[in-house]
PDB file of C-alpha atoms in Angstrom:
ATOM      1  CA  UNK A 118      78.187 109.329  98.959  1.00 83.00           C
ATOM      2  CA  UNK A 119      80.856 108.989 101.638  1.00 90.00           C
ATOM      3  CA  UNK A 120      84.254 110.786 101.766  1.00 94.00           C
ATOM      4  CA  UNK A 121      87.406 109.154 103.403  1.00 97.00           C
ATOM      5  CA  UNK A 122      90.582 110.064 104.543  1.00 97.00           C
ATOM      6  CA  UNK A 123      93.568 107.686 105.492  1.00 98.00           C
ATOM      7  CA  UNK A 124      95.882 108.420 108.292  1.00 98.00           C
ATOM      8  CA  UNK A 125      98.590 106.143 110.251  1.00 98.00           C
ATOM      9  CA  UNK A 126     101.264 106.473 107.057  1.00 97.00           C
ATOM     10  CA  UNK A 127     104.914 106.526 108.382  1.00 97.00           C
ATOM     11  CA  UNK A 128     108.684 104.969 107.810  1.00 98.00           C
ATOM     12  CA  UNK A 129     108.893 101.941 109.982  1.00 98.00           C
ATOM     13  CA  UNK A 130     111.988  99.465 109.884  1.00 98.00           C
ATOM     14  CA  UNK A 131     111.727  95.534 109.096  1.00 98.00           C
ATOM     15  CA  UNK A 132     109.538  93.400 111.801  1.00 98.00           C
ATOM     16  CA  UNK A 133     107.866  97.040 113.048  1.00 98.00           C
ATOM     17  CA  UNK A 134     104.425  97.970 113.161  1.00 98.00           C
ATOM     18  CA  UNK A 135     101.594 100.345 111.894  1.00 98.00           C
ATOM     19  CA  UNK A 136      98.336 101.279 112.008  1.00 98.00           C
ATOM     20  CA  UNK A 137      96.223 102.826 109.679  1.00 98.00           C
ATOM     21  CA  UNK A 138      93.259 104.614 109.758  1.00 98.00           C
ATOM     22  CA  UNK A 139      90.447 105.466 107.348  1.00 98.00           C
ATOM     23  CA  UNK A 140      87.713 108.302 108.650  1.00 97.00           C
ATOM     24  CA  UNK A 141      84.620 108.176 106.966  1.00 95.00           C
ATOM     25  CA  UNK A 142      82.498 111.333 106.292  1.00 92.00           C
ATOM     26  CA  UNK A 143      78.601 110.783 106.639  1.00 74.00           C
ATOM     27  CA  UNK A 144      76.114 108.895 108.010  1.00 69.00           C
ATOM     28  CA  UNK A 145      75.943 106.027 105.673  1.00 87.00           C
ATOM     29  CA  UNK A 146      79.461 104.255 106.760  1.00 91.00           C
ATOM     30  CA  UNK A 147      77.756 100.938 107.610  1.00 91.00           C
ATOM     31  CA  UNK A 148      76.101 100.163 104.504  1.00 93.00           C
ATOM     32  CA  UNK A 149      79.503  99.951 102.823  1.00 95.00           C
ATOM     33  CA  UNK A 150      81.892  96.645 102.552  1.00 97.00           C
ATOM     34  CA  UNK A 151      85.407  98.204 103.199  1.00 98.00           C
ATOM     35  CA  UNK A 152      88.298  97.704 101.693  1.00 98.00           C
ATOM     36  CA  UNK A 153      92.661  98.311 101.905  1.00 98.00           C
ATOM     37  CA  UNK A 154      94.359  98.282  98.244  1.00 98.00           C
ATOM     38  CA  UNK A 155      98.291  99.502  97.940  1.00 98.00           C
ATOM     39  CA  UNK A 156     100.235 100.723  94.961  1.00 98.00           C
ATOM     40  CA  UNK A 157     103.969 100.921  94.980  1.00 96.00           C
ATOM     41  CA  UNK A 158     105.727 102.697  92.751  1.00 92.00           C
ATOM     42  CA  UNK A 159     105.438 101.372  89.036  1.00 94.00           C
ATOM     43  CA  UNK A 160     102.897  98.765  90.033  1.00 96.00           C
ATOM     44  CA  UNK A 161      99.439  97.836  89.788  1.00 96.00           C
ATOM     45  CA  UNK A 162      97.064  98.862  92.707  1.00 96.00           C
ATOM     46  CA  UNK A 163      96.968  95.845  94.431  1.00 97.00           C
ATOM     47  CA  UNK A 164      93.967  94.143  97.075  1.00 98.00           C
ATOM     48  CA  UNK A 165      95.400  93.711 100.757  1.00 98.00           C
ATOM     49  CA  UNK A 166      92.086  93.030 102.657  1.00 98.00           C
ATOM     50  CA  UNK A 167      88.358  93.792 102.824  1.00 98.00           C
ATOM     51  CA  UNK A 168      85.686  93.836 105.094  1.00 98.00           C
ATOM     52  CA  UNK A 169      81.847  93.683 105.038  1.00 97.00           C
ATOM     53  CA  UNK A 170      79.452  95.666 106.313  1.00 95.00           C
ATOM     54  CA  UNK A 171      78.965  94.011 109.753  1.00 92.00           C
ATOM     55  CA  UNK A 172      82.925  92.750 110.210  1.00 92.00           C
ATOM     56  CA  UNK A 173      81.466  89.339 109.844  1.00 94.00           C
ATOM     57  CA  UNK A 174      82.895  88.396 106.428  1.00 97.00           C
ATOM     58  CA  UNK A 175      87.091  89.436 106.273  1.00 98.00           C
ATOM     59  CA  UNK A 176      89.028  88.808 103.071  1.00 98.00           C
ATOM     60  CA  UNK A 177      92.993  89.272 102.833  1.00 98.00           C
ATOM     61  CA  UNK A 178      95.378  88.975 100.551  1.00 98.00           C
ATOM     62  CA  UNK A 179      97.660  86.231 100.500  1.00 98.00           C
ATOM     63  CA  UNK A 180     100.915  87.839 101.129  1.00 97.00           C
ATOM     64  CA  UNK A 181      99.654  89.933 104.059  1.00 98.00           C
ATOM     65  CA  UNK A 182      97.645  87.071 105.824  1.00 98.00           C
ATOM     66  CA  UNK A 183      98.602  86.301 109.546  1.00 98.00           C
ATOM     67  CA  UNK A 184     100.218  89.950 109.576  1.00 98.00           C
ATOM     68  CA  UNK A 185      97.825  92.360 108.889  1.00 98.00           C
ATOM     69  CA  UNK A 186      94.057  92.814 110.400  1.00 98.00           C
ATOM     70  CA  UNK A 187      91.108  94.867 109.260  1.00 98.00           C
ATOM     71  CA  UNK A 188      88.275  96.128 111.228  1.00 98.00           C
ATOM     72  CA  UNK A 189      85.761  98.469 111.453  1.00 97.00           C
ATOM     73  CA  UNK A 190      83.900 100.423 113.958  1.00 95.00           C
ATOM     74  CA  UNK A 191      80.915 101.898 112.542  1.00 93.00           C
ATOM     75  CA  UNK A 192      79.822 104.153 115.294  1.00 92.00           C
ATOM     76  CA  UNK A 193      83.139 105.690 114.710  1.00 94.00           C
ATOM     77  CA  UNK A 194      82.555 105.400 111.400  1.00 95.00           C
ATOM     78  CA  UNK A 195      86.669 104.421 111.162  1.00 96.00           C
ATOM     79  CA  UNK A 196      88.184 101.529 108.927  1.00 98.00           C
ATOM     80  CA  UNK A 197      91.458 100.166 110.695  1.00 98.00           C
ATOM     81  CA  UNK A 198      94.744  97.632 109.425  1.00 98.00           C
ATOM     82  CA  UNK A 199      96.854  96.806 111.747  1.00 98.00           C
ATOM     83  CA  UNK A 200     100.006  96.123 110.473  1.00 98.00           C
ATOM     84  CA  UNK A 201     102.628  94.148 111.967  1.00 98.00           C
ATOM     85  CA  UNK A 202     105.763  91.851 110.708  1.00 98.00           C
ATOM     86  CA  UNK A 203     106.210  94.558 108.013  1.00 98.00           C
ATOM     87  CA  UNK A 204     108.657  93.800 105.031  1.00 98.00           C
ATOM     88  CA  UNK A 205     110.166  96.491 102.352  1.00 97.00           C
ATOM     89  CA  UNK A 206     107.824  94.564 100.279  1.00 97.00           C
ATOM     90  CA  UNK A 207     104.662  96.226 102.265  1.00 98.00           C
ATOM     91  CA  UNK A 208     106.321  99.880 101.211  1.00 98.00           C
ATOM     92  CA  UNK A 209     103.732 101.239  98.800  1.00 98.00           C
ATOM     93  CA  UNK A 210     100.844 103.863  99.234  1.00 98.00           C
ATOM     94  CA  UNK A 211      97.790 102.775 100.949  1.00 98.00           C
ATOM     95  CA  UNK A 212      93.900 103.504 100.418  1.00 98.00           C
ATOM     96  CA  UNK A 213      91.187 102.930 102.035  1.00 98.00           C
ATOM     97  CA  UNK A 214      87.952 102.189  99.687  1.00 98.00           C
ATOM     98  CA  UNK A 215      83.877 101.837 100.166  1.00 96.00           C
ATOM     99  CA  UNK A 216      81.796  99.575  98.073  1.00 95.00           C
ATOM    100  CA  UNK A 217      78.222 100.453  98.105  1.00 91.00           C
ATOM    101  CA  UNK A 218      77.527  96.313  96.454  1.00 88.00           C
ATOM    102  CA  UNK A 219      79.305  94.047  98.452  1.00 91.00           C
ATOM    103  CA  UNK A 220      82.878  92.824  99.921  1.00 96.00           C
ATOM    104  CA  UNK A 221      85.323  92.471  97.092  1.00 97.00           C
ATOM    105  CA  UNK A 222      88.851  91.653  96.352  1.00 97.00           C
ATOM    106  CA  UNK A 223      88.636  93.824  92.901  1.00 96.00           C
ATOM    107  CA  UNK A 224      89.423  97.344  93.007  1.00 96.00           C
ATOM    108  CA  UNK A 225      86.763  97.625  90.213  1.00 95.00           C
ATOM    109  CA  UNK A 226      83.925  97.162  92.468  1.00 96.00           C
ATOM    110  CA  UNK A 227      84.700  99.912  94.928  1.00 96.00           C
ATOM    111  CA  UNK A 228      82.775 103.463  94.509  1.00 94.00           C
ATOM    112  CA  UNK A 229      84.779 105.594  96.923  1.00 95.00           C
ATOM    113  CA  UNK A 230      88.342 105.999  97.350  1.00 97.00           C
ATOM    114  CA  UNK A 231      90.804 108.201  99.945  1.00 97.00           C
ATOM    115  CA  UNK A 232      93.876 110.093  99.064  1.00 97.00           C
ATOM    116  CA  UNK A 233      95.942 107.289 100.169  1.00 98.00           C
ATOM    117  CA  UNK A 234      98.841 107.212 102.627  1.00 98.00           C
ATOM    118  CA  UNK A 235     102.447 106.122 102.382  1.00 98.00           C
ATOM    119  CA  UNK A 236     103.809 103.270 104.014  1.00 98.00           C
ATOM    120  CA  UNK A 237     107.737 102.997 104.020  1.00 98.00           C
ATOM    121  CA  UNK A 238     109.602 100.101 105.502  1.00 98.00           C
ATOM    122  CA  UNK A 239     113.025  99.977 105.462  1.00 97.00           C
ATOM    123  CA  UNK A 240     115.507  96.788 106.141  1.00 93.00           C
TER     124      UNK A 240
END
């Protein structure tokens, strides 16, 4: 089991930048594919990236490609997206998840999820 906990949430105007943070609790951090979902308000929790277990194999969304970056560092057992170019559009809360199977775009897959974090971005 791993617990996580997202950090790096903030209001940010148009074109600024964030980064987020997800610590992981335990020992077993590396044998989890990583991934970023967001939910704004009266939406569907939505994929932004993913990452597997080694940072070898990266998978974004569409709409944040060329913007946004995920990585990991496992011996500081810390997920990362780097956020930059943000739009209003990116406002939503952010979570970090853990899937124990494999990388995935489908919030189904993933066994372990944060609190979240908000991300506000005004124009």
């Amino acid at each position: 089991q791993v617990q996580l906990v997202e950090s790096g949430g903030g209001l940010v105007q148009a074109g600024g930048s964030l980064r987020l943070s997800c610590a992981a609790s335990g020992r077993t951090f590396s044998r989890y594919a990583m991934g970023w979902f967001r939910q704004a308000p009266g939406k569907e929790r939505e994929f932004v990236a993913a990452i597997d277990r080694n940072g070898f194999s990266i998978y974004y969304a569409d709409r944040v490609k060329g913007r946004f970056t995920i990585s990991r560092d496992n011996a500081k057992i810390t997920l990362y997206l780097q956020m930059n170019s943000l739009k209003p559009e990116d406002t939503a809360v952010y979570y970090c998840a853990a899937n124990e199977a494999r990388i995935s775009r489908s919030p189904d897959e993933y066994d372990y999820w944060g609190q979240g974090t908000q991300v506000t971005v005004s124009s």
